[in-house]
């Protein structure tokens, strides 16, 4: 596979002491125009980072939207609390502009992965969209995004579903525990998305857990999309892989490429992506860093 991109780290110029938001490479109508121009490409997979853990995957006329957070709902919710969610990066795209979405996912119930202000307009503007969630979260999801309880497609670990040409394999996640409902269904999940010659692992929010490598390694993942913001109890929120752990997990599962995420969204809960680069380079783990609105062609 050939890797090419627009919006890699070499274009980044950021003074973290400045109060201005980190600018997107492309946003809103300009980003839609780029996506639309590549929609019917029959040769390559196209991937855009939408900020936090949100990605848009585009392949042969189909669009898969993974864990989008495209609002300021958390900033508003926690504005006058001891846990303010001060935004670091500008919003990449108005969710009302996202059309032709075949599939949208949520990996768990936290708002930056299940945001009503993002998902309600997406579900409205894409009437044929399929919505994949952890089965354990069905009732909560339906209430939050105002959809019928039977509408989402539920998965748990060890189960798979094929929609169009995309097969989603349920992978457990630990955030900060591997929680299950009374029927044994995972509340926190990742997905391996298999289509054509590609296998993409989006971990959702997770720590490293026993058996993780053994679950993932047989998939022979091409791209592992992993959080890097770490696990700091002082933040008063559930944690994730650290920069070192993300690089080590990519190496352990023989991922052909690791893309870091879940940083540069909120000032209280982030990491320096340059530290991830250093760790990946120590291990000779191939990696690619995107900026919001940045594009990777595979």
Short mmCIF file of C-alpha atoms in Angstrom, two decimals:
data_model
loop_
_atom_site.label_atom_id
_atom_site.label_comp_id
_atom_site.label_asym_id
_atom_site.label_seq_id
_atom_site.Cartn_x
_atom_site.Cartn_y
_atom_site.Cartn_z
CA UNK A 1 0.00 0.00 0.00
CA UNK A 2 1.14 3.51 -0.75
CA UNK A 3 0.65 6.16 1.89
CA UNK A 4 0.16 9.80 0.92
CA UNK A 5 -1.45 12.65 2.78
CA UNK A 6 -2.42 16.26 3.10
CA UNK A 7 -2.18 17.74 6.58
CA UNK A 8 0.76 15.89 8.15
CA UNK A 9 2.60 17.22 11.18
CA UNK A 10 5.23 18.98 9.08
CA UNK A 11 2.60 21.64 8.38
CA UNK A 12 1.97 22.27 12.07
CA UNK A 13 2.97 25.56 13.56
CA UNK A 14 1.63 25.85 17.08
CA UNK A 15 2.58 27.83 20.13
CA UNK A 16 0.80 26.00 22.96
CA UNK A 17 0.99 29.15 25.09
CA UNK A 18 -1.18 31.06 22.66
CA UNK A 19 -4.91 31.35 23.32
CA UNK A 20 -5.89 31.04 19.68
CA UNK A 21 -7.38 27.76 18.54
CA UNK A 22 -5.36 25.32 16.51
CA UNK A 23 -6.47 25.81 12.92
CA UNK A 24 -7.80 23.01 10.77
CA UNK A 25 -6.03 22.20 7.52
CA UNK A 26 -9.42 22.34 5.79
CA UNK A 27 -12.86 22.89 7.29
CA UNK A 28 -16.54 23.10 6.50
CA UNK A 29 -17.29 23.71 2.80
CA UNK A 30 -13.63 23.41 1.73
CA UNK A 31 -13.38 20.05 3.46
CA UNK A 32 -16.66 18.85 1.96
CA UNK A 33 -15.44 19.82 -1.50
CA UNK A 34 -12.26 17.80 -0.99
CA UNK A 35 -14.24 14.79 0.22
CA UNK A 36 -16.77 15.04 -2.60
CA UNK A 37 -14.01 15.28 -5.20
CA UNK A 38 -12.62 11.95 -4.00
CA UNK A 39 -15.89 10.17 -3.26
CA UNK A 40 -15.96 7.96 -6.33
CA UNK A 41 -12.25 7.10 -6.33
CA UNK A 42 -12.15 3.34 -6.95
CA UNK A 43 -8.48 2.82 -6.12
CA UNK A 44 -7.67 4.31 -2.71
CA UNK A 45 -8.97 4.52 0.83
CA UNK A 46 -9.27 8.10 2.09
CA UNK A 47 -9.23 9.03 5.77
CA UNK A 48 -9.78 12.42 7.43
CA UNK A 49 -9.28 13.31 11.10
CA UNK A 50 -12.21 15.34 12.41
CA UNK A 51 -10.71 15.98 15.86
CA UNK A 52 -10.66 14.04 19.16
CA UNK A 53 -11.43 10.42 18.12
CA UNK A 54 -13.55 11.31 15.10
CA UNK A 55 -12.61 10.12 11.63
CA UNK A 56 -14.31 9.95 8.25
CA UNK A 57 -13.37 6.91 6.20
CA UNK A 58 -14.21 7.05 2.50
CA UNK A 59 -13.91 4.14 0.08
CA UNK A 60 -15.51 3.45 -3.31
CA UNK A 61 -18.39 5.86 -2.86
CA UNK A 62 -19.11 4.91 0.77
CA UNK A 63 -18.53 6.99 3.86
CA UNK A 64 -18.07 5.64 7.37
CA UNK A 65 -18.11 8.19 10.18
CA UNK A 66 -16.33 7.01 13.33
CA UNK A 67 -17.06 8.51 16.78
CA UNK A 68 -17.62 12.10 15.65
CA UNK A 69 -17.60 14.98 18.12
CA UNK A 70 -18.39 18.15 16.17
CA UNK A 71 -19.92 20.59 18.64
CA UNK A 72 -19.17 22.61 21.75
CA UNK A 73 -21.59 20.67 23.95
CA UNK A 74 -18.95 19.64 26.50
CA UNK A 75 -17.46 23.12 26.70
CA UNK A 76 -20.92 24.49 27.48
CA UNK A 77 -21.80 21.70 29.91
CA UNK A 78 -18.68 22.10 32.06
CA UNK A 79 -18.15 25.86 31.70
CA UNK A 80 -18.78 26.70 35.36
CA UNK A 81 -17.37 23.58 37.00
CA UNK A 82 -14.04 22.38 38.37
CA UNK A 83 -13.55 20.43 35.15
CA UNK A 84 -13.83 23.05 32.37
CA UNK A 85 -13.53 21.62 28.87
CA UNK A 86 -11.59 24.46 27.25
CA UNK A 87 -11.33 23.79 23.54
CA UNK A 88 -7.86 23.81 21.93
CA UNK A 89 -8.73 23.20 18.26
CA UNK A 90 -11.36 24.79 16.09
CA UNK A 91 -14.26 22.66 14.93
CA UNK A 92 -13.41 20.95 11.68
CA UNK A 93 -16.87 20.67 10.17
CA UNK A 94 -20.47 21.57 10.88
CA UNK A 95 -22.27 18.20 11.23
CA UNK A 96 -25.10 19.58 9.09
CA UNK A 97 -22.68 19.49 6.13
CA UNK A 98 -22.02 15.76 6.38
CA UNK A 99 -24.09 13.86 3.82
CA UNK A 100 -23.80 10.57 1.95
CA UNK A 101 -22.88 8.84 5.22
CA UNK A 102 -23.42 5.09 4.97
CA UNK A 103 -22.46 4.13 8.54
CA UNK A 104 -21.80 6.06 11.76
CA UNK A 105 -20.38 4.53 14.93
CA UNK A 106 -20.23 5.21 18.64
CA UNK A 107 -17.75 3.25 20.75
CA UNK A 108 -19.24 4.21 24.15
CA UNK A 109 -21.53 6.65 25.90
CA UNK A 110 -19.15 9.50 26.76
CA UNK A 111 -20.24 12.67 25.00
CA UNK A 112 -17.11 13.09 22.89
CA UNK A 113 -18.04 9.71 21.35
CA UNK A 114 -21.83 9.97 21.53
CA UNK A 115 -22.80 13.61 21.09
CA UNK A 116 -26.43 14.51 20.44
CA UNK A 117 -25.49 17.89 18.95
CA UNK A 118 -23.39 16.03 16.38
CA UNK A 119 -25.43 12.90 15.77
CA UNK A 120 -28.98 14.28 15.63
CA UNK A 121 -28.33 16.35 12.47
CA UNK A 122 -26.28 13.53 10.93
CA UNK A 123 -29.08 11.01 11.44
CA UNK A 124 -31.61 13.53 10.10
CA UNK A 125 -29.63 14.42 6.97
CA UNK A 126 -28.65 10.82 6.17
CA UNK A 127 -31.96 8.91 6.29
CA UNK A 128 -30.39 5.63 5.09
CA UNK A 129 -27.47 5.70 7.51
CA UNK A 130 -26.76 2.66 9.68
CA UNK A 131 -25.72 3.33 13.29
CA UNK A 132 -23.37 0.89 15.06
CA UNK A 133 -23.15 0.97 18.86
CA UNK A 134 -22.27 -1.30 21.78
CA UNK A 135 -25.40 -3.41 22.36
CA UNK A 136 -25.14 -2.72 26.10
CA UNK A 137 -25.77 0.99 25.47
CA UNK A 138 -28.91 0.69 23.32
CA UNK A 139 -31.40 2.35 25.67
CA UNK A 140 -29.03 5.17 26.62
CA UNK A 141 -28.12 5.83 22.97
CA UNK A 142 -31.75 5.97 21.84
CA UNK A 143 -32.61 8.47 24.57
CA UNK A 144 -29.61 10.69 23.90
CA UNK A 145 -29.91 10.95 20.11
CA UNK A 146 -33.71 10.75 20.00
CA UNK A 147 -33.93 7.68 17.79
CA UNK A 148 -36.07 4.57 18.00
CA UNK A 149 -34.65 2.01 20.39
CA UNK A 150 -34.50 -0.66 17.68
CA UNK A 151 -32.74 1.58 15.14
CA UNK A 152 -29.06 1.16 16.16
CA UNK A 153 -27.15 -2.02 15.33
CA UNK A 154 -25.66 -3.43 18.53
CA UNK A 155 -22.34 -5.25 18.81
CA UNK A 156 -20.29 -6.75 21.57
CA UNK A 157 -16.85 -8.34 21.65
CA UNK A 158 -16.42 -11.44 19.53
CA UNK A 159 -19.38 -10.51 17.30
CA UNK A 160 -19.34 -9.09 13.77
CA UNK A 161 -21.76 -7.40 11.41
CA UNK A 162 -21.41 -6.75 7.66
CA UNK A 163 -23.02 -3.67 6.13
CA UNK A 164 -22.50 -3.13 2.42
CA UNK A 165 -18.83 -4.06 1.94
CA UNK A 166 -17.79 -3.24 5.52
CA UNK A 167 -17.46 -5.86 8.26
CA UNK A 168 -17.27 -4.52 11.81
CA UNK A 169 -15.65 -6.79 14.39
CA UNK A 170 -16.41 -5.96 18.03
CA UNK A 171 -13.29 -5.49 20.21
CA UNK A 172 -13.50 -4.95 23.99
CA UNK A 173 -12.14 -1.72 25.48
CA UNK A 174 -11.08 -0.88 29.03
CA UNK A 175 -12.06 2.65 30.12
CA UNK A 176 -11.02 2.45 32.97
CA UNK A 177 -12.61 -0.96 33.43
CA UNK A 178 -13.91 -3.53 30.99
CA UNK A 179 -17.55 -3.03 31.93
CA UNK A 180 -20.42 -5.27 30.82
CA UNK A 181 -24.19 -5.24 31.20
CA UNK A 182 -26.23 -8.00 32.82
CA UNK A 183 -26.10 -9.96 29.56
CA UNK A 184 -22.33 -9.79 29.29
CA UNK A 185 -22.27 -7.16 26.53
CA UNK A 186 -19.40 -4.66 26.51
CA UNK A 187 -20.19 -1.05 27.39
CA UNK A 188 -16.85 0.21 26.01
CA UNK A 189 -15.72 -1.03 22.63
CA UNK A 190 -13.41 -0.66 19.69
CA UNK A 191 -13.99 -1.88 16.16
CA UNK A 192 -11.87 -3.56 13.52
CA UNK A 193 -13.35 -2.47 10.20
CA UNK A 194 -12.57 -4.87 7.37
CA UNK A 195 -13.26 -4.01 3.72
CA UNK A 196 -11.52 -4.77 0.45
CA UNK A 197 -7.82 -5.21 1.20
CA UNK A 198 -7.97 -3.02 4.32
CA UNK A 199 -8.30 -3.64 8.06
CA UNK A 200 -8.65 -0.54 10.23
CA UNK A 201 -8.69 -0.75 14.03
CA UNK A 202 -10.33 2.13 15.90
CA UNK A 203 -9.86 1.38 19.58
CA UNK A 204 -12.38 3.81 21.02
CA UNK A 205 -11.21 4.89 24.46
CA UNK A 206 -9.12 2.22 26.12
CA UNK A 207 -6.28 1.27 28.38
CA UNK A 208 -4.06 -1.73 27.66
CA UNK A 209 -5.66 -4.90 29.05
CA UNK A 210 -4.71 -8.57 29.38
CA UNK A 211 -5.36 -10.45 26.15
CA UNK A 212 -5.57 -7.31 24.02
CA UNK A 213 -2.64 -8.20 21.80
CA UNK A 214 -3.89 -11.77 21.36
CA UNK A 215 -7.29 -10.47 20.21
CA UNK A 216 -5.90 -7.94 17.75
CA UNK A 217 -2.82 -9.58 16.28
CA UNK A 218 -4.69 -12.15 14.13
CA UNK A 219 -6.47 -9.35 12.28
CA UNK A 220 -3.17 -8.16 10.75
CA UNK A 221 -4.27 -4.55 11.14
CA UNK A 222 -3.17 -2.09 8.47
CA UNK A 223 -4.00 1.08 10.42
CA UNK A 224 -4.44 1.29 14.19
CA UNK A 225 -6.13 4.50 15.36
CA UNK A 226 -5.22 4.86 19.04
CA UNK A 227 -5.71 7.45 21.82
CA UNK A 228 -2.59 8.95 23.39
CA UNK A 229 -3.85 11.25 26.15
CA UNK A 230 -2.90 8.85 28.96
CA UNK A 231 -4.47 8.07 32.33
CA UNK A 232 -4.22 10.82 34.95
CA UNK A 233 -6.68 10.47 37.86
CA UNK A 234 -6.24 14.18 38.64
CA UNK A 235 -8.24 14.96 35.52
CA UNK A 236 -11.31 13.25 37.06
CA UNK A 237 -12.12 11.47 33.81
CA UNK A 238 -11.45 7.95 32.56
CA UNK A 239 -8.04 7.45 30.97
CA UNK A 240 -6.50 6.07 27.82
CA UNK A 241 -3.29 4.68 26.42
CA UNK A 242 -0.26 6.90 26.95
CA UNK A 243 1.98 8.03 24.11
CA UNK A 244 4.38 5.18 24.91
CA UNK A 245 1.64 2.57 25.24
CA UNK A 246 0.06 3.55 21.93
CA UNK A 247 3.39 3.11 20.14
CA UNK A 248 4.05 -0.17 21.95
CA UNK A 249 0.58 -1.53 21.18
CA UNK A 250 1.01 -0.76 17.50
CA UNK A 251 4.30 -2.63 17.54
CA UNK A 252 2.89 -5.57 19.52
CA UNK A 253 0.03 -6.17 17.06
CA UNK A 254 2.25 -5.57 14.01
CA UNK A 255 0.16 -2.62 12.82
CA UNK A 256 1.46 -1.32 9.53
CA UNK A 257 0.65 2.22 10.65
CA UNK A 258 -0.46 3.93 13.87
CA UNK A 259 -2.46 7.16 13.81
CA UNK A 260 -2.73 8.92 17.20
CA UNK A 261 -5.92 10.62 18.34
CA UNK A 262 -7.72 11.94 21.44
CA UNK A 263 -5.44 14.96 22.01
CA UNK A 264 -5.49 18.70 21.24
CA UNK A 265 -9.23 18.97 21.89
CA UNK A 266 -9.43 20.02 25.57
CA UNK A 267 -6.67 21.70 27.55
CA UNK A 268 -7.18 19.58 30.68
CA UNK A 269 -7.05 16.22 28.88
CA UNK A 270 -4.45 16.09 26.16
CA UNK A 271 -0.89 15.02 25.33
CA UNK A 272 1.99 16.27 23.22
CA UNK A 273 1.91 14.35 19.96
CA UNK A 274 5.63 14.95 19.53
CA UNK A 275 6.18 12.64 22.51
CA UNK A 276 4.23 9.94 20.67
CA UNK A 277 6.40 10.46 17.61
CA UNK A 278 9.52 10.01 19.73
CA UNK A 279 8.20 6.77 21.23
CA UNK A 280 7.15 5.38 17.85
CA UNK A 281 10.52 6.20 16.34
CA UNK A 282 12.34 4.42 19.19
CA UNK A 283 10.42 1.27 18.26
CA UNK A 284 10.63 1.77 14.50
CA UNK A 285 6.84 1.71 14.50
CA UNK A 286 5.44 3.34 11.33
CA UNK A 287 3.12 6.19 12.26
CA UNK A 288 1.34 9.15 10.77
CA UNK A 289 0.14 12.31 12.51
CA UNK A 290 -2.77 14.32 11.15
CA UNK A 291 -4.04 17.78 11.99
CA UNK A 292 -7.78 18.44 12.13
CA UNK A 293 -9.19 18.26 8.61
CA UNK A 294 -6.03 16.50 7.45
CA UNK A 295 -6.29 13.77 4.82
CA UNK A 296 -4.50 10.46 4.40
CA UNK A 297 -4.67 8.44 1.18
CA UNK A 298 -3.89 4.75 1.47
#
